[in-house]
Every structure is written in structure tokens, then in C-alpha cells.
Amino acid sequence: MSYNFDAAVSPFIKALPPSGLAKFLDIMAANPNIVPLSVGEPDFDIPQAVKDAEINSICEGKSCYTPTLGLLELREAIADDIHKNYGVKYDPKTEIMVTVGVSEALYTTITTIMHPGDEIILPEPCYVANKACVILAGGKPVSVETYQENGFVPTIEDLEKAVTPKTKAIMLGYPNNPTGAIMSKEQIKAIGDWAVKHDLIVISDELYAHLTYGGKTHTMFTSFPEFRDRTIIFNGFSKAYAMTGLRLGYIMAPAAIINAMNILHQYVVLCPNVTAQYGAIAALATAMVAEYSRRRQIMIDGFHKMGLPLYEPEGAFYVFPCIKETGLSSMEFVEKLLEEQEVLVIPGNIFGAGGEGYIRCSYAYSEEILHKALERIALFVTKYRNLNKAK
């Protein structure tokens, strides 16, 4: 008799919906003719300096375990980079932990701080794994919708409606995936003051911090010293340095919580990949903002030409156009666009209910692909806009 593994599966796993992104990645892999605007993965090659550093580390026999927090040389380079770019100081010995991508940073953080029944406020649209990690840790995700008219940043009024005595933290992600929104200093200060008022932890995913445009710059949440002792910052190397598959992120936080998270981290992964860590040290000397900026403008111009309402992204590498005037839901739009024009985008609703009526399009692709995709989307939008008007 076979074992009943279905009965053995954790209720937390059963409570998780399938990843909204996985379905579309499978579709893309199965059809080479698709023009993709779906994946948040740079099409750049890894910088040569990164390759050389990784190859040299292997040739020099540097393949042993590192400290669980990561190579001190890398943590020092991270601390220098953060101080140089954002004016915030972190102690590389006690306040920085290198992780297996920001995904592990997210999982480790939520699992470490979560007590059964705790609530975490999630402004949406947001990264698809945020809600899943809260559920996995036995907590309750509380969604707060954000809106284009507010720059996809939560208002204090909406946050007040969501907070309860069980609220433990608020989790933010700016520059934002999927909207491309960033927060102003004034918005950060207001949300930080609100978190202090309710004695909440702030979890700030700043993975796209180096990718801002149009003269806008990213402000770290802990640029305000009064928020530093309650804030956990995520960042990493995947997006700005084209190192997605090397799986390297980091957490910056007060020493006490880093020490607690490291207990889980050392059992789950022991230490980050050593070869990737040597590459990351070299990567901190380079970035690709200028090329992303050109691609961003291609997308903005393309959707404006179509006449679709668009929040002009100021960070990350996504645009989030509103497609409501076609009369299609987000999922209908994506499925019909794929079927009729072989262009793959991501439905906005997988990032939360506030994303319904929008689609996410990545511009981490070549200009040739962007132009081809925009031409096909324009034909599609014209067709369904006219059909909707004729109803």
C-alpha cells in the first residue's frame, strides 16, 4: 500500500495558491515564437569583470564554505556601496547578511519574525511571493490596494483602515514590481511615522534601488535615522547586475534581528554560493541604468501612442498600462493577446486585486523585441477598443 502523501502535506502549503508567474513561464518555454514582455530578467550578459572574478575564484580553489553571514569582503563592499549611494551606514560585521537571492531574504525574515496569527500589511500590487511567505509562516496577509492616481503608493488613510492589534509589520517594495513606482521622501517619512505610531516593523524590499529614471533617485527607508531600529532592508544583485541565476541577495537590519535570522539561515542554506559572492564584489563597480532608461522610454512612447493610460515608471524595469478600455479583464487580455499576436505579458491581478485592469510588461529585453511587441499590442488594442465601443 502506498503512503498517503496528500494527507501528509502541511496545511500551510495547501493554503498557497499556485504562483501566478509560473504558468506564464511554462507557456514561454513551450513556444519559441512568442514575443515575451513577461520575465523580470535582464537580457544583458554578466559584466566581464564579474565573470573574471568568478573564474579566478574557482581557479584559485576558493570553493569552501564561507561565514554564514557571507564573505566579510563582500559585506564590506555592500556597506561601502550603500553609504556612497544613499548615505546610510551599516556595520558589515553585524548588520548585513548575504542570502540566496532576495527570495531567501524574504522567507528568512518572515519566518523569523512571525508568530501564529500575526498580521502583515501588504500594499498591492506587489511581488507575488510576499503573500505566500506570510501564509507559509502561519501569519495573515492583509492587502491594502494602491491606485494610479496616488502613484501606486499607499495612503495613510488606507493603512489606518487595515491596522489591528495583531498587526506585526508592513512590507513595502519600492521601486515597485510590477508598477515601476517609487516613493518620495515625504511618503517614506509619513509611512515611517505611521509605523512608529503603531510600533510596527517595516520590511522594505529595495532590490530595484539602483534602477531609477527621469532624474528621480531612490531614498532608502533608513535614510531617516528614526526608522533604522525597526526596519529590515532587502537588496541584491539580480536586477541591476544581470545576475538573476547566481542567486545572491542581502539583508540589512539591526544586529539583534540579523543574529536571529542567521539561526534559520545557517540551517536552511548554511552559507551563500561562494563563487557568486566573489562575482558580486566585482559587480558593485558596474550598473546598467543608461540602457534600461532608453528601453523605458521606448515603452512609454509606445503605450502613449496607443492611447492607453500609463503611470510612467520611475524605477525597476516594468510598465503597468491600464487596459480597461478594451473591455477585457487582465487575464482575458493576456490570454487573447497570446493567442492572437503571440505576445506574452503578465496580468496585473496576480499582483493583487488592485492590479485588475492592468498588465505588467518588462522592458528587460532588447529594443528589437520591445518594438516588435509594441507593434503587435497596438494592433490588438485597436481591435478590442473598437469592439468595446461597438457594444
PDB file of N, CA and C in Angstrom, residues 275-309:
ATOM      1  N   THR A 275      31.233  31.248  -5.132  1.00  0.00           N
ATOM      2  CA  THR A 275      31.639  31.777  -6.436  1.00  0.00           C
ATOM      3  C   THR A 275      30.842  33.030  -6.789  1.00  0.00           C
ATOM      4  N   ALA A 276      29.530  32.984  -6.535  1.00  0.00           N
ATOM      5  CA  ALA A 276      28.690  34.151  -6.795  1.00  0.00           C
ATOM      6  C   ALA A 276      29.101  35.328  -5.916  1.00  0.00           C
ATOM      7  N   GLN A 277      29.532  35.045  -4.694  1.00  0.00           N
ATOM      8  CA  GLN A 277      29.935  36.138  -3.805  1.00  0.00           C
ATOM      9  C   GLN A 277      31.154  36.879  -4.347  1.00  0.00           C
ATOM     10  N   TYR A 278      32.122  36.156  -4.898  1.00  0.00           N
ATOM     11  CA  TYR A 278      33.290  36.828  -5.478  1.00  0.00           C
ATOM     12  C   TYR A 278      32.870  37.638  -6.708  1.00  0.00           C
ATOM     13  N   GLY A 279      31.913  37.107  -7.476  1.00  0.00           N
ATOM     14  CA  GLY A 279      31.405  37.875  -8.607  1.00  0.00           C
ATOM     15  C   GLY A 279      30.690  39.142  -8.161  1.00  0.00           C
ATOM     16  N   ALA A 280      29.966  39.054  -7.057  1.00  0.00           N
ATOM     17  CA  ALA A 280      29.215  40.212  -6.562  1.00  0.00           C
ATOM     18  C   ALA A 280      30.137  41.331  -6.106  1.00  0.00           C
ATOM     19  N   ILE A 281      31.286  40.975  -5.563  1.00  0.00           N
ATOM     20  CA  ILE A 281      32.253  42.006  -5.161  1.00  0.00           C
ATOM     21  C   ILE A 281      32.658  42.829  -6.381  1.00  0.00           C
ATOM     22  N   ALA A 282      32.897  42.139  -7.504  1.00  0.00           N
ATOM     23  CA  ALA A 282      33.250  42.843  -8.746  1.00  0.00           C
ATOM     24  C   ALA A 282      32.054  43.596  -9.321  1.00  0.00           C
ATOM     25  N   ALA A 283      30.858  43.042  -9.141  1.00  0.00           N
ATOM     26  CA  ALA A 283      29.655  43.643  -9.733  1.00  0.00           C
ATOM     27  C   ALA A 283      29.349  45.010  -9.156  1.00  0.00           C
ATOM     28  N   LEU A 284      29.712  45.241  -7.918  1.00  0.00           N
ATOM     29  CA  LEU A 284      29.372  46.515  -7.285  1.00  0.00           C
ATOM     30  C   LEU A 284      30.029  47.709  -7.973  1.00  0.00           C
ATOM     31  N   ALA A 285      30.930  47.425  -8.918  1.00  0.00           N
ATOM     32  CA  ALA A 285      31.582  48.504  -9.653  1.00  0.00           C
ATOM     33  C   ALA A 285      30.862  48.854 -10.947  1.00  0.00           C
ATOM     34  N   THR A 286      29.754  48.185 -11.250  1.00  0.00           N
ATOM     35  CA  THR A 286      29.095  48.418 -12.540  1.00  0.00           C
ATOM     36  C   THR A 286      27.582  48.416 -12.390  1.00  0.00           C
ATOM     37  N   ALA A 287      26.883  49.038 -13.332  1.00  0.00           N
ATOM     38  CA  ALA A 287      25.416  49.012 -13.378  1.00  0.00           C
ATOM     39  C   ALA A 287      24.979  49.323 -14.804  1.00  0.00           C
ATOM     40  N   MET A 288      23.689  49.166 -15.105  1.00  0.00           N
ATOM     41  CA  MET A 288      23.219  49.234 -16.489  1.00  0.00           C
ATOM     42  C   MET A 288      22.036  50.184 -16.647  1.00  0.00           C
ATOM     43  N   VAL A 289      22.030  51.251 -15.850  1.00  0.00           N
ATOM     44  CA  VAL A 289      20.869  52.135 -15.807  1.00  0.00           C
ATOM     45  C   VAL A 289      20.637  52.839 -17.138  1.00  0.00           C
ATOM     46  N   ALA A 290      21.709  53.261 -17.825  1.00  0.00           N
ATOM     47  CA  ALA A 290      21.537  54.021 -19.063  1.00  0.00           C
ATOM     48  C   ALA A 290      20.774  53.219 -20.114  1.00  0.00           C
ATOM     49  N   GLU A 291      21.103  51.937 -20.276  1.00  0.00           N
ATOM     50  CA  GLU A 291      20.414  51.108 -21.261  1.00  0.00           C
ATOM     51  C   GLU A 291      18.962  50.892 -20.870  1.00  0.00           C
ATOM     52  N   TYR A 292      18.702  50.635 -19.594  1.00  0.00           N
ATOM     53  CA  TYR A 292      17.315  50.488 -19.141  1.00  0.00           C
ATOM     54  C   TYR A 292      16.522  51.777 -19.390  1.00  0.00           C
ATOM     55  N   SER A 293      17.168  52.912 -19.211  1.00  0.00           N
ATOM     56  CA  SER A 293      16.481  54.188 -19.403  1.00  0.00           C
ATOM     57  C   SER A 293      16.012  54.351 -20.847  1.00  0.00           C
ATOM     58  N   ARG A 294      16.843  53.947 -21.814  1.00  0.00           N
ATOM     59  CA  ARG A 294      16.432  54.011 -23.222  1.00  0.00           C
ATOM     60  C   ARG A 294      15.248  53.090 -23.484  1.00  0.00           C
ATOM     61  N   ARG A 295      15.296  51.899 -22.939  1.00  0.00           N
ATOM     62  CA  ARG A 295      14.208  50.936 -23.159  1.00  0.00           C
ATOM     63  C   ARG A 295      12.922  51.416 -22.494  1.00  0.00           C
ATOM     64  N   ARG A 296      13.059  52.006 -21.320  1.00  0.00           N
ATOM     65  CA  ARG A 296      11.888  52.554 -20.622  1.00  0.00           C
ATOM     66  C   ARG A 296      11.167  53.569 -21.512  1.00  0.00           C
ATOM     67  N   GLN A 297      11.938  54.447 -22.157  1.00  0.00           N
ATOM     68  CA  GLN A 297      11.316  55.484 -22.986  1.00  0.00           C
ATOM     69  C   GLN A 297      10.620  54.882 -24.195  1.00  0.00           C
ATOM     70  N   ILE A 298      11.182  53.825 -24.757  1.00  0.00           N
ATOM     71  CA  ILE A 298      10.518  53.135 -25.871  1.00  0.00           C
ATOM     72  C   ILE A 298       9.142  52.645 -25.442  1.00  0.00           C
ATOM     73  N   MET A 299       9.056  52.067 -24.253  1.00  0.00           N
ATOM     74  CA  MET A 299       7.780  51.536 -23.764  1.00  0.00           C
ATOM     75  C   MET A 299       6.787  52.652 -23.466  1.00  0.00           C
ATOM     76  N   ILE A 300       7.249  53.698 -22.823  1.00  0.00           N
ATOM     77  CA  ILE A 300       6.361  54.829 -22.516  1.00  0.00           C
ATOM     78  C   ILE A 300       5.796  55.413 -23.804  1.00  0.00           C
ATOM     79  N   ASP A 301       6.671  55.670 -24.776  1.00  0.00           N
ATOM     80  CA  ASP A 301       6.225  56.251 -26.047  1.00  0.00           C
ATOM     81  C   ASP A 301       5.251  55.311 -26.760  1.00  0.00           C
ATOM     82  N   GLY A 302       5.544  54.005 -26.715  1.00  0.00           N
ATOM     83  CA  GLY A 302       4.692  53.037 -27.394  1.00  0.00           C
ATOM     84  C   GLY A 302       3.286  52.999 -26.827  1.00  0.00           C
ATOM     85  N   PHE A 303       3.155  52.965 -25.510  1.00  0.00           N
ATOM     86  CA  PHE A 303       1.824  52.889 -24.907  1.00  0.00           C
ATOM     87  C   PHE A 303       1.091  54.227 -24.992  1.00  0.00           C
ATOM     88  N   HIS A 304       1.826  55.338 -24.939  1.00  0.00           N
ATOM     89  CA  HIS A 304       1.180  56.637 -25.148  1.00  0.00           C
ATOM     90  C   HIS A 304       0.613  56.728 -26.567  1.00  0.00           C
ATOM     91  N   LYS A 305       1.364  56.203 -27.529  1.00  0.00           N
ATOM     92  CA  LYS A 305       0.894  56.225 -28.918  1.00  0.00           C
ATOM     93  C   LYS A 305      -0.383  55.417 -29.067  1.00  0.00           C
ATOM     94  N   MET A 306      -0.501  54.334 -28.309  1.00  0.00           N
ATOM     95  CA  MET A 306      -1.732  53.522 -28.331  1.00  0.00           C
ATOM     96  C   MET A 306      -2.894  54.223 -27.639  1.00  0.00           C
ATOM     97  N   GLY A 307      -2.583  55.224 -26.819  1.00  0.00           N
ATOM     98  CA  GLY A 307      -3.629  55.923 -26.083  1.00  0.00           C
ATOM     99  C   GLY A 307      -4.042  55.230 -24.801  1.00  0.00           C
ATOM    100  N   LEU A 308      -3.227  54.283 -24.321  1.00  0.00           N
ATOM    101  CA  LEU A 308      -3.556  53.606 -23.071  1.00  0.00           C
ATOM    102  C   LEU A 308      -3.061  54.433 -21.888  1.00  0.00           C
ATOM    103  N   PRO A 309      -3.882  54.596 -20.850  1.00  0.00           N
ATOM    104  CA  PRO A 309      -3.424  55.301 -19.645  1.00  0.00           C
ATOM    105  C   PRO A 309      -2.235  54.576 -19.041  1.00  0.00           C
TER     106      PRO A 309
END
